[in-house]
PDB file of C-alpha atoms in Angstrom:
ATOM      1  CA  GLY A   1      99.297  85.444 -40.852  1.00 79.00           C
ATOM      2  CA  GLU A   2     102.083  83.349 -42.304  1.00 85.00           C
ATOM      3  CA  ASN A   3     102.296  79.636 -41.548  1.00 90.00           C
ATOM      4  CA  VAL A   4     105.260  77.450 -42.495  1.00 95.00           C
ATOM      5  CA  GLU A   5     105.069  73.674 -42.590  1.00 96.00           C
ATOM      6  CA  GLN A   6     108.198  71.562 -42.851  1.00 97.00           C
ATOM      7  CA  HIS A   7     108.561  67.897 -43.836  1.00 97.00           C
ATOM      8  CA  PRO A   8     109.789  65.410 -42.904  1.00 97.00           C
ATOM      9  CA  SER A   9     110.371  65.841 -39.202  1.00 96.00           C
ATOM     10  CA  THR A  10     113.152  63.244 -39.321  1.00 97.00           C
ATOM     11  CA  LEU A  11     115.195  62.162 -42.317  1.00 98.00           C
ATOM     12  CA  SER A  12     117.771  59.390 -42.311  1.00 98.00           C
ATOM     13  CA  VAL A  13     120.031  58.963 -45.340  1.00 98.00           C
ATOM     14  CA  GLN A  14     123.119  56.948 -46.160  1.00 98.00           C
ATOM     15  CA  GLU A  15     126.373  58.864 -46.245  1.00 98.00           C
ATOM     16  CA  GLY A  16     127.007  60.013 -49.795  1.00 98.00           C
ATOM     17  CA  ASP A  17     123.332  60.061 -50.760  1.00 98.00           C
ATOM     18  CA  SER A  18     121.233  63.186 -51.248  1.00 98.00           C
ATOM     19  CA  ALA A  19     118.770  64.682 -48.768  1.00 98.00           C
ATOM     20  CA  VAL A  20     115.753  66.837 -49.566  1.00 98.00           C
ATOM     21  CA  ILE A  21     113.719  68.813 -47.038  1.00 98.00           C
ATOM     22  CA  LYS A  22     110.518  70.578 -48.083  1.00 98.00           C
ATOM     23  CA  CYS A  23     108.645  73.558 -46.713  1.00 98.00           C
ATOM     24  CA  THR A  24     105.353  75.142 -47.675  1.00 98.00           C
ATOM     25  CA  TYR A  25     104.202  78.631 -46.760  1.00 96.00           C
ATOM     26  CA  SER A  26     100.810  80.250 -46.761  1.00 93.00           C
ATOM     27  CA  ASP A  27     101.385  83.981 -47.291  1.00 91.00           C
ATOM     28  CA  SER A  28     101.836  84.830 -50.956  1.00 90.00           C
ATOM     29  CA  ALA A  29     103.492  88.107 -49.875  1.00 89.00           C
ATOM     30  CA  SER A  30     106.467  86.231 -48.419  1.00 91.00           C
ATOM     31  CA  ASN A  31     109.576  86.915 -50.419  1.00 90.00           C
ATOM     32  CA  TYR A  32     112.516  85.838 -48.286  1.00 91.00           C
ATOM     33  CA  PHE A  33     113.262  82.177 -47.454  1.00 94.00           C
ATOM     34  CA  PRO A  34     116.324  81.281 -45.354  1.00 94.00           C
ATOM     35  CA  TRP A  35     117.521  77.878 -44.193  1.00 97.00           C
ATOM     36  CA  TYR A  36     119.290  77.389 -40.874  1.00 96.00           C
ATOM     37  CA  LYS A  37     121.340  74.513 -39.522  1.00 97.00           C
ATOM     38  CA  GLN A  38     121.403  73.842 -35.796  1.00 96.00           C
ATOM     39  CA  GLU A  39     123.774  71.318 -34.300  1.00 95.00           C
ATOM     40  CA  LEU A  40     122.918  69.800 -30.952  1.00 92.00           C
ATOM     41  CA  GLY A  41     123.179  72.345 -28.162  1.00 90.00           C
ATOM     42  CA  LYS A  42     124.315  75.123 -30.486  1.00 93.00           C
ATOM     43  CA  ARG A  43     122.860  78.223 -32.060  1.00 94.00           C
ATOM     44  CA  PRO A  44     121.141  78.237 -35.471  1.00 94.00           C
ATOM     45  CA  GLN A  45     123.377  79.252 -38.345  1.00 94.00           C
ATOM     46  CA  LEU A  46     122.314  80.481 -41.760  1.00 94.00           C
ATOM     47  CA  ILE A  47     123.403  78.091 -44.514  1.00 96.00           C
ATOM     48  CA  ILE A  48     121.591  79.474 -47.539  1.00 96.00           C
ATOM     49  CA  ASP A  49     118.733  81.793 -48.400  1.00 94.00           C
ATOM     50  CA  ILE A  50     116.680  82.679 -51.456  1.00 93.00           C
ATOM     51  CA  ARG A  51     114.516  85.577 -52.471  1.00 89.00           C
ATOM     52  CA  SER A  52     111.366  85.352 -54.519  1.00 84.00           C
ATOM     53  CA  ASN A  53     112.918  86.860 -57.613  1.00 84.00           C
ATOM     54  CA  VAL A  54     114.974  83.689 -58.241  1.00 85.00           C
ATOM     55  CA  GLY A  55     113.969  80.049 -58.540  1.00 92.00           C
ATOM     56  CA  GLU A  56     117.149  78.318 -57.440  1.00 95.00           C
ATOM     57  CA  LYS A  57     120.368  79.067 -55.611  1.00 95.00           C
ATOM     58  CA  LYS A  58     123.396  76.832 -55.092  1.00 97.00           C
ATOM     59  CA  ASP A  59     126.354  76.887 -52.749  1.00 95.00           C
ATOM     60  CA  GLN A  60     128.661  73.902 -53.189  1.00 96.00           C
ATOM     61  CA  ARG A  61     126.713  70.826 -51.982  1.00 97.00           C
ATOM     62  CA  ILE A  62     123.678  72.820 -50.885  1.00 98.00           C
ATOM     63  CA  ALA A  63     120.902  74.163 -53.068  1.00 98.00           C
ATOM     64  CA  VAL A  64     117.513  75.723 -52.463  1.00 98.00           C
ATOM     65  CA  THR A  65     114.642  75.772 -54.942  1.00 97.00           C
ATOM     66  CA  LEU A  66     111.541  77.947 -54.779  1.00 96.00           C
ATOM     67  CA  ASN A  67     108.185  77.447 -56.453  1.00 95.00           C
ATOM     68  CA  LYS A  68     106.200  80.636 -55.887  1.00 94.00           C
ATOM     69  CA  THR A  69     103.089  79.348 -57.629  1.00 94.00           C
ATOM     70  CA  ALA A  70     102.856  76.312 -55.380  1.00 95.00           C
ATOM     71  CA  LYS A  71     104.232  78.252 -52.392  1.00 96.00           C
ATOM     72  CA  HIS A  72     106.875  75.758 -51.482  1.00 96.00           C
ATOM     73  CA  PHE A  73     110.644  75.700 -51.256  1.00 97.00           C
ATOM     74  CA  SER A  74     113.126  72.909 -50.706  1.00 98.00           C
ATOM     75  CA  LEU A  75     116.643  72.357 -49.395  1.00 98.00           C
ATOM     76  CA  HIS A  76     118.810  69.888 -51.304  1.00 98.00           C
ATOM     77  CA  ILE A  77     122.029  68.502 -49.858  1.00 98.00           C
ATOM     78  CA  THR A  78     124.116  66.316 -52.154  1.00 98.00           C
ATOM     79  CA  GLU A  79     126.929  63.901 -51.257  1.00 98.00           C
ATOM     80  CA  THR A  80     125.943  63.982 -47.600  1.00 98.00           C
ATOM     81  CA  GLN A  81     128.662  63.744 -44.970  1.00 97.00           C
ATOM     82  CA  PRO A  82     128.553  62.927 -41.233  1.00 96.00           C
ATOM     83  CA  GLU A  83     128.967  66.616 -40.378  1.00 96.00           C
ATOM     84  CA  ASP A  84     125.674  67.336 -42.142  1.00 98.00           C
ATOM     85  CA  SER A  85     123.854  65.643 -39.246  1.00 98.00           C
ATOM     86  CA  ALA A  86     121.858  68.385 -37.522  1.00 97.00           C
ATOM     87  CA  VAL A  87     118.399  69.924 -37.307  1.00 97.00           C
ATOM     88  CA  TYR A  88     117.516  72.075 -40.293  1.00 98.00           C
ATOM     89  CA  PHE A  89     114.951  74.871 -40.137  1.00 97.00           C
ATOM     90  CA  CYS A  90     113.261  76.718 -42.943  1.00 97.00           C
ATOM     91  CA  ALA A  91     111.674  80.116 -42.481  1.00 95.00           C
ATOM     92  CA  ALA A  92     109.689  82.644 -44.467  1.00 93.00           C
ATOM     93  CA  ALA A  93     109.180  86.365 -44.241  1.00 88.00           C
ATOM     94  CA  SER A  94     107.837  89.244 -46.185  1.00 79.00           C
ATOM     95  CA  LEU A  95     110.419  91.968 -46.420  1.00 69.00           C
ATOM     96  CA  ASP A  96     107.495  94.326 -46.107  1.00 70.00           C
ATOM     97  CA  SER A  97     106.609  92.854 -42.710  1.00 71.00           C
ATOM     98  CA  ASN A  98     107.988  93.990 -39.410  1.00 67.00           C
ATOM     99  CA  TYR A  99     110.950  91.665 -39.081  1.00 66.00           C
ATOM    100  CA  GLN A 100     108.822  88.628 -38.386  1.00 80.00           C
ATOM    101  CA  LEU A 101     110.448  85.469 -39.667  1.00 88.00           C
ATOM    102  CA  ILE A 102     108.048  82.530 -39.368  1.00 91.00           C
ATOM    103  CA  TRP A 103     109.917  79.274 -38.814  1.00 94.00           C
ATOM    104  CA  GLY A 104     109.177  75.686 -39.707  1.00 96.00           C
ATOM    105  CA  ALA A 105     109.268  73.062 -36.947  1.00 95.00           C
ATOM    106  CA  GLY A 106     112.584  71.616 -38.082  1.00 96.00           C
ATOM    107  CA  THR A 107     113.920  68.442 -39.696  1.00 97.00           C
ATOM    108  CA  LYS A 108     116.365  66.209 -37.885  1.00 97.00           C
ATOM    109  CA  LEU A 109     118.790  64.925 -40.520  1.00 98.00           C
ATOM    110  CA  ILE A 110     120.671  61.763 -39.643  1.00 98.00           C
ATOM    111  CA  ILE A 111     123.561  60.650 -41.835  1.00 97.00           C
ATOM    112  CA  LYS A 112     124.197  56.923 -41.551  1.00 96.00           C
ATOM    113  CA  PRO A 113     127.791  55.781 -42.073  1.00 91.00           C
TER     114      PRO A 113
ATOM    115  CA  ASN B   1     135.224  89.396 -31.627  1.00 61.00           C
ATOM    116  CA  ALA B   2     132.537  87.944 -29.362  1.00 77.00           C
ATOM    117  CA  GLY B   3     129.498  88.571 -31.626  1.00 94.00           C
ATOM    118  CA  VAL B   4     126.288  88.116 -29.630  1.00 97.00           C
ATOM    119  CA  THR B   5     126.705  87.195 -25.975  1.00 97.00           C
ATOM    120  CA  GLN B   6     123.885  85.995 -23.733  1.00 97.00           C
ATOM    121  CA  THR B   7     123.888  85.566 -19.987  1.00 97.00           C
ATOM    122  CA  PRO B   8     123.208  83.344 -18.193  1.00 97.00           C
ATOM    123  CA  LYS B   9     123.599  80.115 -20.194  1.00 96.00           C
ATOM    124  CA  PHE B  10     121.463  78.098 -17.798  1.00 97.00           C
ATOM    125  CA  GLN B  11     118.881  79.100 -15.207  1.00 97.00           C
ATOM    126  CA  VAL B  12     116.355  77.343 -13.013  1.00 97.00           C
ATOM    127  CA  LEU B  13     113.520  79.429 -11.581  1.00 97.00           C
ATOM    128  CA  LYS B  14     110.638  78.690  -9.305  1.00 98.00           C
ATOM    129  CA  THR B  15     107.150  79.590 -10.471  1.00 98.00           C
ATOM    130  CA  GLY B  16     106.476  83.241  -9.734  1.00 97.00           C
ATOM    131  CA  GLN B  17     110.113  84.319  -9.590  1.00 97.00           C
ATOM    132  CA  SER B  18     111.409  87.032 -11.869  1.00 97.00           C
ATOM    133  CA  MET B  19     114.597  87.285 -13.842  1.00 97.00           C
ATOM    134  CA  THR B  20     116.253  89.186 -16.657  1.00 98.00           C
ATOM    135  CA  LEU B  21     118.080  87.594 -19.562  1.00 98.00           C
ATOM    136  CA  GLN B  22     120.891  89.752 -20.844  1.00 97.00           C
ATOM    137  CA  CYS B  23     122.065  90.101 -24.435  1.00 98.00           C
ATOM    138  CA  ALA B  24     124.899  92.200 -25.813  1.00 98.00           C
ATOM    139  CA  GLN B  25     126.367  92.482 -29.309  1.00 97.00           C
ATOM    140  CA  ASP B  26     129.631  94.041 -30.351  1.00 96.00           C
ATOM    141  CA  MET B  27     128.972  94.290 -34.092  1.00 95.00           C
ATOM    142  CA  ASN B  28     127.356  97.751 -33.978  1.00 95.00           C
ATOM    143  CA  HIS B  29     124.105  96.227 -35.208  1.00 95.00           C
ATOM    144  CA  ASN B  30     120.952  98.284 -35.241  1.00 94.00           C
ATOM    145  CA  SER B  31     118.395  95.505 -34.810  1.00 94.00           C
ATOM    146  CA  MET B  32     118.079  92.960 -32.026  1.00 96.00           C
ATOM    147  CA  TYR B  33     115.637  90.128 -31.353  1.00 96.00           C
ATOM    148  CA  TRP B  34     114.528  87.694 -28.707  1.00 97.00           C
ATOM    149  CA  TYR B  35     113.309  84.234 -29.721  1.00 97.00           C
ATOM    150  CA  ARG B  36     112.202  81.179 -27.801  1.00 97.00           C
ATOM    151  CA  GLN B  37     112.725  77.623 -29.029  1.00 96.00           C
ATOM    152  CA  ASP B  38     110.576  74.736 -27.793  1.00 94.00           C
ATOM    153  CA  PRO B  39     111.024  71.045 -28.666  1.00 85.00           C
ATOM    154  CA  GLY B  40     109.425  70.111 -31.955  1.00 81.00           C
ATOM    155  CA  MET B  41     108.786  73.725 -32.865  1.00 84.00           C
ATOM    156  CA  GLY B  42     110.643  76.343 -34.748  1.00 87.00           C
ATOM    157  CA  LEU B  43     111.822  79.551 -33.215  1.00 94.00           C
ATOM    158  CA  ARG B  44     109.150  82.043 -32.252  1.00 95.00           C
ATOM    159  CA  LEU B  45     109.773  85.754 -32.014  1.00 94.00           C
ATOM    160  CA  ILE B  46     109.020  87.284 -28.625  1.00 96.00           C
ATOM    161  CA  TYR B  47     110.096  90.897 -29.102  1.00 96.00           C
ATOM    162  CA  TYR B  48     112.385  92.805 -31.380  1.00 94.00           C
ATOM    163  CA  SER B  49     114.056  96.178 -31.515  1.00 95.00           C
ATOM    164  CA  ALA B  50     114.506  97.665 -34.956  1.00 91.00           C
ATOM    165  CA  SER B  51     116.812 100.365 -33.654  1.00 91.00           C
ATOM    166  CA  GLU B  52     117.995 101.878 -30.423  1.00 92.00           C
ATOM    167  CA  GLY B  53     115.047 103.331 -28.539  1.00 91.00           C
ATOM    168  CA  THR B  54     112.353 101.215 -30.197  1.00 94.00           C
ATOM    169  CA  THR B  55     110.817  97.866 -29.299  1.00 96.00           C
ATOM    170  CA  ASP B  56     107.922  95.921 -30.792  1.00 94.00           C
ATOM    171  CA  LYS B  57     105.988  92.775 -30.014  1.00 94.00           C
ATOM    172  CA  GLY B  58     106.576  89.619 -31.952  1.00 91.00           C
ATOM    173  CA  GLU B  59     104.551  86.453 -32.208  1.00 90.00           C
ATOM    174  CA  VAL B  60     104.525  85.457 -28.499  1.00 95.00           C
ATOM    175  CA  PRO B  61     105.069  88.527 -26.253  1.00 97.00           C
ATOM    176  CA  ASN B  62     102.738  87.654 -23.368  1.00 97.00           C
ATOM    177  CA  GLY B  63     104.552  87.250 -20.062  1.00 97.00           C
ATOM    178  CA  TYR B  64     107.666  89.106 -21.209  1.00 98.00           C
ATOM    179  CA  ASN B  65     109.037  92.624 -21.272  1.00 98.00           C
ATOM    180  CA  VAL B  66     112.111  93.995 -22.993  1.00 98.00           C
ATOM    181  CA  SER B  67     114.463  96.933 -22.725  1.00 97.00           C
ATOM    182  CA  ARG B  68     116.816  98.228 -25.382  1.00 96.00           C
ATOM    183  CA  LEU B  69     119.254  99.713 -22.936  1.00 89.00           C
ATOM    184  CA  ASN B  70     121.553 101.112 -25.616  1.00 95.00           C
ATOM    185  CA  LYS B  71     122.668 100.081 -29.082  1.00 96.00           C
ATOM    186  CA  ARG B  72     124.636  97.113 -27.708  1.00 97.00           C
ATOM    187  CA  GLU B  73     122.243  95.658 -25.170  1.00 97.00           C
ATOM    188  CA  PHE B  74     118.737  94.185 -25.328  1.00 98.00           C
ATOM    189  CA  SER B  75     117.347  92.503 -22.222  1.00 98.00           C
ATOM    190  CA  LEU B  76     114.352  90.206 -21.764  1.00 98.00           C
ATOM    191  CA  ARG B  77     112.502  90.163 -18.448  1.00 98.00           C
ATOM    192  CA  LEU B  78     110.161  87.566 -17.026  1.00 97.00           C
ATOM    193  CA  GLU B  79     108.193  89.265 -14.260  1.00 94.00           C
ATOM    194  CA  SER B  80     106.483  86.172 -12.880  1.00 97.00           C
ATOM    195  CA  ALA B  81     107.868  82.998 -14.390  1.00 97.00           C
ATOM    196  CA  ALA B  82     105.523  80.159 -15.334  1.00 97.00           C
ATOM    197  CA  PRO B  83     106.312  76.543 -16.285  1.00 97.00           C
ATOM    198  CA  SER B  84     105.092  77.335 -19.821  1.00 97.00           C
ATOM    199  CA  GLN B  85     108.097  79.643 -20.145  1.00 98.00           C
ATOM    200  CA  THR B  86     110.485  76.733 -19.859  1.00 97.00           C
ATOM    201  CA  SER B  87     112.388  76.999 -23.106  1.00 97.00           C
ATOM    202  CA  VAL B  88     115.660  77.862 -24.780  1.00 97.00           C
ATOM    203  CA  TYR B  89     115.922  81.576 -25.416  1.00 98.00           C
ATOM    204  CA  PHE B  90     117.998  83.012 -28.228  1.00 97.00           C
ATOM    205  CA  CYS B  91     119.005  86.593 -28.767  1.00 97.00           C
ATOM    206  CA  ALA B  92     119.991  87.696 -32.263  1.00 96.00           C
ATOM    207  CA  SER B  93     121.146  90.847 -33.980  1.00 95.00           C
ATOM    208  CA  SER B  94     121.409  92.200 -37.497  1.00 92.00           C
ATOM    209  CA  GLU B  95     122.852  95.315 -39.033  1.00 91.00           C
ATOM    210  CA  GLY B  96     119.654  96.133 -40.852  1.00 86.00           C
ATOM    211  CA  ARG B  97     116.378  94.377 -41.436  1.00 83.00           C
ATOM    212  CA  TRP B  98     116.536  90.557 -41.171  1.00 83.00           C
ATOM    213  CA  GLY B  99     116.655  89.375 -44.740  1.00 79.00           C
ATOM    214  CA  ASP B 100     118.324  92.492 -46.039  1.00 80.00           C
ATOM    215  CA  THR B 101     121.316  91.722 -43.830  1.00 83.00           C
ATOM    216  CA  GLU B 102     122.436  88.520 -42.120  1.00 85.00           C
ATOM    217  CA  ALA B 103     121.394  87.955 -38.533  1.00 90.00           C
ATOM    218  CA  PHE B 104     123.607  86.357 -35.881  1.00 93.00           C
ATOM    219  CA  PHE B 105     122.461  84.370 -32.873  1.00 95.00           C
ATOM    220  CA  GLY B 106     123.783  84.214 -29.359  1.00 96.00           C
ATOM    221  CA  GLN B 107     124.567  80.838 -27.816  1.00 96.00           C
ATOM    222  CA  GLY B 108     121.211  80.576 -26.075  1.00 96.00           C
ATOM    223  CA  THR B 109     119.899  80.488 -22.499  1.00 97.00           C
ATOM    224  CA  ARG B 110     118.289  77.295 -21.270  1.00 97.00           C
ATOM    225  CA  LEU B 111     115.580  78.264 -18.773  1.00 97.00           C
ATOM    226  CA  THR B 112     113.660  75.814 -16.634  1.00 97.00           C
ATOM    227  CA  VAL B 113     110.721  76.957 -14.526  1.00 97.00           C
ATOM    228  CA  VAL B 114     109.659  74.516 -11.839  1.00 97.00           C
TER     229      VAL B 114
END
């Protein structure tokens, strides 16, 4: 079955700098890759997703890149702000599978003032 | 518009007790899901319901049962709680298949089994 590994587990960056979180997946059939943000004590919220027919997607300060050959995808946050502090999760799924999103273990992003 | 509502928000059980976690959505979504979240791990799917009247096992179904009571409600039952079931439980719903349509989470239920 699918396995998703996420690195690093904790990332501390200076406010205004960029942050990059990386995930690798094992199932070459996976074709949907969402990223979720979870603030302390709150529910996960979708921030961006990408499908395997594109290599990059941007939404303001957030971008996701996908390398299908290497089976990895990354979240890029530019010009980080204090409100970006949270735990970020990647996930992978095959849209041919039965609804089973496989999640990474999460990255705690700390923005230092 | 409440979205996805879970009850209770917190619960402490003794080993061997049973309880039902309730989930209701008001978005007329077809699909509903139950996840558990443990420290240092991502979310793991327990059960899901693709549509009213159907339920299927996810990644970690042992020790749980579910009921899709109607299109709005999807409950999760622990028949005999164990300390290993201490976790935060999230319900979610989506209009169609997750990935084809966006999924929305409830606020979570923090369960402690002592």
